[in-house]
Tab-separated table of C-alpha atoms and ligand atoms in Angstrom:
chain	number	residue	atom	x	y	z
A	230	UNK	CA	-5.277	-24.472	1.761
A	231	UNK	CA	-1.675	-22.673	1.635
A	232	UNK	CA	1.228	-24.656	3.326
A	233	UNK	CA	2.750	-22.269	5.159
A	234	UNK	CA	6.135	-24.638	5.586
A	235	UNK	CA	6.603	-24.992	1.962
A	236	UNK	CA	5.768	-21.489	1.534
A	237	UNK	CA	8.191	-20.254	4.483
A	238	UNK	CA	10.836	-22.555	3.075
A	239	UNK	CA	10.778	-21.251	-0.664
A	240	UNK	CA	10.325	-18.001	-0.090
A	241	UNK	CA	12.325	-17.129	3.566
A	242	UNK	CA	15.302	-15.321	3.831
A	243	UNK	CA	16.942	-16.068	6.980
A	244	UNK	CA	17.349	-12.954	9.797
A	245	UNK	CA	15.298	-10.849	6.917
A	246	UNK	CA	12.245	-12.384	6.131
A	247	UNK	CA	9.831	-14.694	7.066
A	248	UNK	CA	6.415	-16.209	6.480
A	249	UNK	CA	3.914	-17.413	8.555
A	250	UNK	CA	0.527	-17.936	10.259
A	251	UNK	CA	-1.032	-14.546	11.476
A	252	UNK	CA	-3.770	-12.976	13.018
A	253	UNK	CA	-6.455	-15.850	12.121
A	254	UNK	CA	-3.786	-18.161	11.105
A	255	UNK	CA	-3.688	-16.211	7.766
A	256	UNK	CA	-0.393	-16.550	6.021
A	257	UNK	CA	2.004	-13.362	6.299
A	258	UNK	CA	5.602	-12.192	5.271
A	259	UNK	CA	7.374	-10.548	8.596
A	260	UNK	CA	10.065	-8.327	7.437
A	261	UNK	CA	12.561	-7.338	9.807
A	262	UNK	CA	15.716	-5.750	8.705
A	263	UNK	CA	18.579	-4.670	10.510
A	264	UNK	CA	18.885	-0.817	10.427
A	265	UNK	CA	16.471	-0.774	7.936
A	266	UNK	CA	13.286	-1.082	9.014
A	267	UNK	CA	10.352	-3.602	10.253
A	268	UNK	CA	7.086	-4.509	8.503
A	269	UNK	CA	4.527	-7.101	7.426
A	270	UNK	CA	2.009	-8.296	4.534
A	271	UNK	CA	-0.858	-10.180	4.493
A	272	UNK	CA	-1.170	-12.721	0.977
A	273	UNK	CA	-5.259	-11.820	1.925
A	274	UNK	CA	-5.335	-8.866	-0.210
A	275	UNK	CA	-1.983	-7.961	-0.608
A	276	UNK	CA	-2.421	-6.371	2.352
A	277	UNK	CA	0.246	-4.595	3.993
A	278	UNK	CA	-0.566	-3.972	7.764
A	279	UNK	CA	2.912	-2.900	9.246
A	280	UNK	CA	5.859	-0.861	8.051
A	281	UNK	CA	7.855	1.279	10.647
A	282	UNK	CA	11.912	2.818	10.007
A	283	UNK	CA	14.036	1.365	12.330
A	284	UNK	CA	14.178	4.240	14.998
A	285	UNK	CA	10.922	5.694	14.219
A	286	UNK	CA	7.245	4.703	15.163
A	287	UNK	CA	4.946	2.612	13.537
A	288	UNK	CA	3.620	4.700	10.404
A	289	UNK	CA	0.202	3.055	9.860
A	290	UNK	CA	-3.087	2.532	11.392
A	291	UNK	CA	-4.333	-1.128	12.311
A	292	UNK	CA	-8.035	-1.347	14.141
A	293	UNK	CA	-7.984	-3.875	16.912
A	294	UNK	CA	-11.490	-4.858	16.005
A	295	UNK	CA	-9.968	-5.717	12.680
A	296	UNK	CA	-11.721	-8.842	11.132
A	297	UNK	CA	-9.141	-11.812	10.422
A	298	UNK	CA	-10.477	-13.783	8.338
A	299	UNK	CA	-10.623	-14.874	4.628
A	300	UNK	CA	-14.143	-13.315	3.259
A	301	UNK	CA	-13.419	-10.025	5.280
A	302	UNK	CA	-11.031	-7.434	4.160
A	303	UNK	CA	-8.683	-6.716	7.071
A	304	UNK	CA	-9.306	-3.090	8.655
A	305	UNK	CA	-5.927	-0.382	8.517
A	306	UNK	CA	-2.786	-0.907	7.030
A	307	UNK	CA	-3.351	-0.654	2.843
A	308	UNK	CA	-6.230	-2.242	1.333
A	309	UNK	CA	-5.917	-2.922	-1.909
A	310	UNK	CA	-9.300	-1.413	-3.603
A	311	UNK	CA	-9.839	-3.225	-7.002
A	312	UNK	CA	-11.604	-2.682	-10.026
A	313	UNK	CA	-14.010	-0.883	-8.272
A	314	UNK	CA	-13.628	2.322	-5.998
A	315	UNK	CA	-16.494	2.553	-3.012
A	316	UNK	CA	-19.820	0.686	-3.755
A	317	UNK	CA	-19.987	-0.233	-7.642
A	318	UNK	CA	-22.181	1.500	-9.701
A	319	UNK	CA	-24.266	-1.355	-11.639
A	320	UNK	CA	-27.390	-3.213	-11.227
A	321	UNK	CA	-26.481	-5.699	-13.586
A	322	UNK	CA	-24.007	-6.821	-10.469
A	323	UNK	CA	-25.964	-6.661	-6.955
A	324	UNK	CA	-23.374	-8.726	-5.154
A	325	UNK	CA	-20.554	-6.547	-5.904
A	326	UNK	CA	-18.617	-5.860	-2.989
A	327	UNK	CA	-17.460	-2.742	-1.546
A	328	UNK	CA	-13.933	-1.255	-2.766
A	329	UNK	CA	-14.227	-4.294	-5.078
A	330	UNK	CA	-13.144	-8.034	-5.183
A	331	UNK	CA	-9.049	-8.005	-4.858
A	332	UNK	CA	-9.399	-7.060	-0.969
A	333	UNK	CA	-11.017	-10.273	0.002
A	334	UNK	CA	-9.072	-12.373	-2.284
A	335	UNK	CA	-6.204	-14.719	-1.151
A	336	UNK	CA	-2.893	-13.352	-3.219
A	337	UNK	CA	-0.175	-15.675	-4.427
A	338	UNK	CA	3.085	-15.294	-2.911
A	339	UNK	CA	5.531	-14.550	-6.304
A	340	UNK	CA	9.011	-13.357	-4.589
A	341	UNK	CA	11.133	-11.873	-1.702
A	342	UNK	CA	13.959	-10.030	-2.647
A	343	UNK	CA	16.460	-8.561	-0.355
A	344	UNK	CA	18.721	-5.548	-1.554
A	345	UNK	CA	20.797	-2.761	0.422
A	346	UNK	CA	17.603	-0.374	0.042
A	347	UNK	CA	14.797	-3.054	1.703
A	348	UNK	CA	13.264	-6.121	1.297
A	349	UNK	CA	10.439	-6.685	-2.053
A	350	UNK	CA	7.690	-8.716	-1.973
A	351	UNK	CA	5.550	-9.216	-4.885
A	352	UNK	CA	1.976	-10.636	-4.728
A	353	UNK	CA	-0.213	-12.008	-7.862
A	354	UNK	CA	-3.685	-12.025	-8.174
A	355	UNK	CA	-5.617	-13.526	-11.314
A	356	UNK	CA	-8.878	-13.992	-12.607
A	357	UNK	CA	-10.680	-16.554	-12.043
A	358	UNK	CA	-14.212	-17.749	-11.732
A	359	UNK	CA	-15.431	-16.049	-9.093
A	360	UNK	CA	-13.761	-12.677	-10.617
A	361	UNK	CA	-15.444	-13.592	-13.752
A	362	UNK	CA	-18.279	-13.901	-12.557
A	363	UNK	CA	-17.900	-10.482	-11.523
A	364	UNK	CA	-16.394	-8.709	-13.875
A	365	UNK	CA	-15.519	-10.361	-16.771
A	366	UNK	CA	-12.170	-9.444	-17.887
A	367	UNK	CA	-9.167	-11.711	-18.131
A	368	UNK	CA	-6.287	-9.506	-15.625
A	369	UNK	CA	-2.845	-10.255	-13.658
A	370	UNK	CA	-2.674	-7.845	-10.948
A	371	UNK	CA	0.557	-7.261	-9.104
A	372	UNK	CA	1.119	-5.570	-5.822
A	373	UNK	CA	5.104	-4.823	-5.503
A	374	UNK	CA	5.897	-4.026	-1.788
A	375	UNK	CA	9.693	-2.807	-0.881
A	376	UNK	CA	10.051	-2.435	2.640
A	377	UNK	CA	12.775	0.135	3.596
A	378	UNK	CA	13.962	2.906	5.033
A	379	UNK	CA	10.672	3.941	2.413
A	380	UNK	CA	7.741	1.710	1.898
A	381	UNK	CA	6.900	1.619	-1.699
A	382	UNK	CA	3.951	0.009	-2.953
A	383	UNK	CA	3.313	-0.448	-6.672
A	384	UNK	CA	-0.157	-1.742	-8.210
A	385	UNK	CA	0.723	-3.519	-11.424
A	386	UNK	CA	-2.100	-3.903	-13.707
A	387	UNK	CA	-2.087	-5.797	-16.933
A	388	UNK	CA	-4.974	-6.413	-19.499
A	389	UNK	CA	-5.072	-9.980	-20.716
A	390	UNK	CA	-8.080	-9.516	-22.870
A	391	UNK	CA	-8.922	-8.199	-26.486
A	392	UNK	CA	-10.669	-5.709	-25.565
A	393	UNK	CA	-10.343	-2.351	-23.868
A	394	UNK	CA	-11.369	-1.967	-20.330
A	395	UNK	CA	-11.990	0.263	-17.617
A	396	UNK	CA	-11.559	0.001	-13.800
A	397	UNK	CA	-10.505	1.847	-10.719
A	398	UNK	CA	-8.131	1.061	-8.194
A	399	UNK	CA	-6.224	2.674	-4.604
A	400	UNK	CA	-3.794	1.982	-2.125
A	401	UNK	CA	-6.377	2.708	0.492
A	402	UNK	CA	-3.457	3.790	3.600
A	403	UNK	CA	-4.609	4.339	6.736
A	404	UNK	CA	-2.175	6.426	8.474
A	405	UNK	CA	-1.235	6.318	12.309
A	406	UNK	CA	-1.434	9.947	13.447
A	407	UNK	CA	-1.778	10.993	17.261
A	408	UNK	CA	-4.701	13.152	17.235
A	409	UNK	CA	-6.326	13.449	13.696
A	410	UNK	CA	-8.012	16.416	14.912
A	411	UNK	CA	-4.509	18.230	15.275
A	412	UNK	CA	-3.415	17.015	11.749
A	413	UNK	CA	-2.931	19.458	8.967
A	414	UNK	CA	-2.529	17.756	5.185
A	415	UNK	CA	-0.949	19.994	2.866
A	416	UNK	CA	-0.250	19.721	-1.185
A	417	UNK	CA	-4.054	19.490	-1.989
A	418	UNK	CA	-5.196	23.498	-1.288
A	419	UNK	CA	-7.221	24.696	-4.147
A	420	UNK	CA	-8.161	21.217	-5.942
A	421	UNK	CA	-11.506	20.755	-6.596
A	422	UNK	CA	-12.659	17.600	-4.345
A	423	UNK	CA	-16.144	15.370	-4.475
A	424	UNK	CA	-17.955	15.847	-0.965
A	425	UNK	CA	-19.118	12.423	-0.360
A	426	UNK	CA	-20.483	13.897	3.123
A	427	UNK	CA	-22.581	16.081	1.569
A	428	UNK	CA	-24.400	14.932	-1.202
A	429	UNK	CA	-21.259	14.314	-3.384
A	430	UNK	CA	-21.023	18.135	-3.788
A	431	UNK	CA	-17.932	19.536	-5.603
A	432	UNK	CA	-16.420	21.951	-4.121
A	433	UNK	CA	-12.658	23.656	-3.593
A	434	UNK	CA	-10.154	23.309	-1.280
A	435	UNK	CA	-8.896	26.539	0.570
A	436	UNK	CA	-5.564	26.232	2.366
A	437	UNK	CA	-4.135	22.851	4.111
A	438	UNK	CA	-6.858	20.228	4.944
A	439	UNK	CA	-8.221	19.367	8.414
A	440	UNK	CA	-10.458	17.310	10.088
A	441	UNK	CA	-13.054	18.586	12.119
A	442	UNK	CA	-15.769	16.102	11.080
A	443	UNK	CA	-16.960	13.298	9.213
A	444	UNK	CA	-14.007	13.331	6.292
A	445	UNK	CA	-15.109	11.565	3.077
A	446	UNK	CA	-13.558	13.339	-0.256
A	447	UNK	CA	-12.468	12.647	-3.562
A	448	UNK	CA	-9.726	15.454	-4.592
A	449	UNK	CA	-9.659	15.289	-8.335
A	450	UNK	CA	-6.949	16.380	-10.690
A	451	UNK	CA	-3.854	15.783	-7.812
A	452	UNK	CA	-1.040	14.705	-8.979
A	453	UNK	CA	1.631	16.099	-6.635
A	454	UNK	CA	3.067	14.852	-3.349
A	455	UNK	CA	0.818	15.178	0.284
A	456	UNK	CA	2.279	15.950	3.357
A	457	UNK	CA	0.722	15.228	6.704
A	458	UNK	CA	1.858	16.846	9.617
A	459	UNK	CA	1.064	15.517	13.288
A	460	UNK	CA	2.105	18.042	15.865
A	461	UNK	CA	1.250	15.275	18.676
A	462	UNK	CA	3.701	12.376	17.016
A	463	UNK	CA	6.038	15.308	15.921
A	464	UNK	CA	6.969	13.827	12.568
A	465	UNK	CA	5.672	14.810	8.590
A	466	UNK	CA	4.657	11.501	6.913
A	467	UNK	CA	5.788	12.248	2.856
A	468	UNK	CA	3.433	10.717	0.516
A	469	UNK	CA	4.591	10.273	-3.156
A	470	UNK	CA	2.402	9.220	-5.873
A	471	UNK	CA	2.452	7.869	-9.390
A	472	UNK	CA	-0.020	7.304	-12.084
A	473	UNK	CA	-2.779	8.920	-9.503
A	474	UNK	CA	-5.135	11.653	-10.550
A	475	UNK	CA	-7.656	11.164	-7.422
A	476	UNK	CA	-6.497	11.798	-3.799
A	477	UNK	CA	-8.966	10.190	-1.133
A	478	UNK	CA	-8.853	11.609	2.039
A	479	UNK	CA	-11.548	9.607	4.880
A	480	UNK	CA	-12.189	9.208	8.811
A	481	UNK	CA	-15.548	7.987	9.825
A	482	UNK	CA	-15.630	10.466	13.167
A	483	UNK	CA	-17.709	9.282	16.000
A	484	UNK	CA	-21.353	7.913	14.443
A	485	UNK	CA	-19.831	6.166	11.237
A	486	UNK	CA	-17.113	4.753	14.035
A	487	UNK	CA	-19.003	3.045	15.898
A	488	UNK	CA	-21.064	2.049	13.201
A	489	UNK	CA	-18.445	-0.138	11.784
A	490	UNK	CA	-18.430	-3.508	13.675
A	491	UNK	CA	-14.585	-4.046	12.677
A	492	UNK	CA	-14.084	-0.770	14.209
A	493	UNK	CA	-13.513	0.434	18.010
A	494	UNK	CA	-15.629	3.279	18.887
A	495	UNK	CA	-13.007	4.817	20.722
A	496	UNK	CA	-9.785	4.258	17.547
A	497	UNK	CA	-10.974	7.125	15.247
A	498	UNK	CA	-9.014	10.118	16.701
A	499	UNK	CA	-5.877	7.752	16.202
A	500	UNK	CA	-5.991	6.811	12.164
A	501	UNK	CA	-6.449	9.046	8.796
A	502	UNK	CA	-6.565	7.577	5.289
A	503	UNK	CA	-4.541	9.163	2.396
A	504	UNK	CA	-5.452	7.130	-0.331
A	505	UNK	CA	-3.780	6.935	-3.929
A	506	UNK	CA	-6.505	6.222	-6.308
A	507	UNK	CA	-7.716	6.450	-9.794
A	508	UNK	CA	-11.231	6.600	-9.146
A	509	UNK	CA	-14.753	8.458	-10.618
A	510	UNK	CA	-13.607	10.618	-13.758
A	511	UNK	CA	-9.953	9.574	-12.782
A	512	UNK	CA	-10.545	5.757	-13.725
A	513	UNK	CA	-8.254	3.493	-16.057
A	514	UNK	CA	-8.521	2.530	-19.490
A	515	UNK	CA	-6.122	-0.118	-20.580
A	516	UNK	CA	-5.888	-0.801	-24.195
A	517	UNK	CA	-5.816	-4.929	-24.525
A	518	UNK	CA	-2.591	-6.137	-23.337
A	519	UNK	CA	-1.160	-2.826	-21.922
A	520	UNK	CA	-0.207	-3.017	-18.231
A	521	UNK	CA	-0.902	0.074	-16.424
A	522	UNK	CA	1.576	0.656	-12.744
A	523	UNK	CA	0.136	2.751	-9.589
A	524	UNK	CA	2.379	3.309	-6.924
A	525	UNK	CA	2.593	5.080	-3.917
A	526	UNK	CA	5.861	6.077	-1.597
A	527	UNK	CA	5.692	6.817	2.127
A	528	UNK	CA	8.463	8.507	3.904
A	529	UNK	CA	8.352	9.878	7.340
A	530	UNK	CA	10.251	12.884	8.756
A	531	UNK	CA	10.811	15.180	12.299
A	532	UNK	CA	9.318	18.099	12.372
B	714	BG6	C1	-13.175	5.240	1.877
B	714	BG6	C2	-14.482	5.662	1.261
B	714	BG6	O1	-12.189	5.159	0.914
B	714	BG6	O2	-13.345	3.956	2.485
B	714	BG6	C3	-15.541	5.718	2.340
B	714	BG6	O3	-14.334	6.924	0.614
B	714	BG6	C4	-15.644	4.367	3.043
B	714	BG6	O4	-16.792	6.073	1.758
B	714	BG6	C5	-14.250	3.971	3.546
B	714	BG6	O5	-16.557	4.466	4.124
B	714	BG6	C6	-14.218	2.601	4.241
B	714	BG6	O6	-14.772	1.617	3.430
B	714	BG6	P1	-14.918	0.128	3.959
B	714	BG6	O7	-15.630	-0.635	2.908
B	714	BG6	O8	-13.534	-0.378	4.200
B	714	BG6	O9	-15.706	0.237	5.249
């Protein structure tokens, strides 16, 4: 069981940052800083469920049917998917979870750090038993968070075995967007993109993105930055990535909505995922010992 006073008084830093019990009495770091920007993460997962610019709206997506508790993953903000992407492909492990172990995982608390450009809190994760039992590789994962006038988010992966191993990972963001039917994502037209909708068809991308369905795709080979523009919250939310070769792009529509029990029926127009990954021919091999960094900036901007 964490103590959340020793934890608050270690890691605290007063009128910036705090942490405490929160939905579920699971511990969280509350950033708020002045002309900056406010935000929070959850040491369940690593899981970053609030970040909003001080004068803008909140950026992302939280379900109010969101699960709060330890062997769930929490629904919106950034789930952490790790080392598997989507249900794992091996019968040799039946109880694998979906998007992987580090999601339902309680995080250590490492550092907060305050600087002129936002606050950064780092999280740990480790093997252990239960991991092991999973997948049997000896890791350190970090998940650096700077809250500022940008969120960045930076999946630190290093190998702590002799051997070479493969895994995939995202930063699975669910956006806030006013009407995801009136979005338009640019920065992905003519990548090739895995139709999980539809058989898990490849197929190409022709012009800007939108939803006018079920939305589950992989875009391969993508690199560059994303843009999504929401006419109905007027703003351009800027997504940077690093170290990313697969773009996910996902809302469940109406059926798959209401579907989910950790998911309103109703919330679906209000939420899109952009997720950095490296995921399906886009995985990671780290060479024993070699740590391997992810990341993923968020900006948001009037249109
Ligand atoms: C997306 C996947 O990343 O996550 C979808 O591409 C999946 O297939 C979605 O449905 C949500 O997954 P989960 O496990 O959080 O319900």
């Amino acid at each position: 069981m964490v103590d959340l006073a020793s934890l608050n008084s270690r890691f605290a830093i007063p009128g910036v940052a705090t942490v405490g019990a929160g939905h579920g009495g699971l511990p969280v770091v509350q950033i708020s800083k002045p002309g900056v920007c406010t935000g929070s993460v959850y040491l369940h997962g690593a899981h970053v469920t609030a970040w909003r610019p001080e004068g803008a709206e909140e950026v992302l997506w939280l379900s109010e049917k969101s699960a709060w508790q330890g062997d769930k993953p929490i629904r919106g903000g950034v789930p952490v998917c790790f080392p598997w992407f989507g249900p794992r492909n091996s019968k040799d492990y039946p109880d694998s979870p979906m998007h992987g172990f580090a999601r339902f995982k309680a995080w250590d608390l490492e550092s907060v750090t305050d600087s002129p450009a936002g606050v950064t809190v780092v999280l740990r994760l480790q093997n252990d038993a239960a991991t092991m039992a999973l997948w049997p590789v000896p890791f350190t994962l970090r998940h650096r968070i700077t809250f500022g006038r940008e969120l960045q988010m930076a999946l630190e992966f290093a190998n702590k075995s002799d051997a070479a191993v493969t895994f995939e990972e995202a930063q699975h963001t669910y956006f806030s967007v006013g009407d995801v039917r009136q979005v338009r994502i640019s920065g992905l037209e003519g990548r090739r993109y895995i139709d999980k909708t539809d058989g898990f068809q490849e197929k190409q991308q022709a012009g800007d993105v939108t939803i006018t369905a079920e939305t589950d795709r992989v875009y391969l080979s993508t690199p560059d930055p994303i843009t999504i523009t929401d006419p109905v919250k007027r703003r351009r939310i800027l997504i940077h990535k690093e170290n990313s070769l697969a773009t996910v792009i996902w809302n469940p529509w109406i059926a798959k909505a209401k579907a989910m029990a950790d998911f309103g029926d109703e919330e679906w127009p209000g939420m899109l995922c952009a997720e950095t990954a490296s995921a399906g021919p886009h995985a990671v091999r780290a060479a024993p010992g070699q740590m391997q960094v992810m990341a993923t900036r968020v900006a948001v901007a009037g249109m």
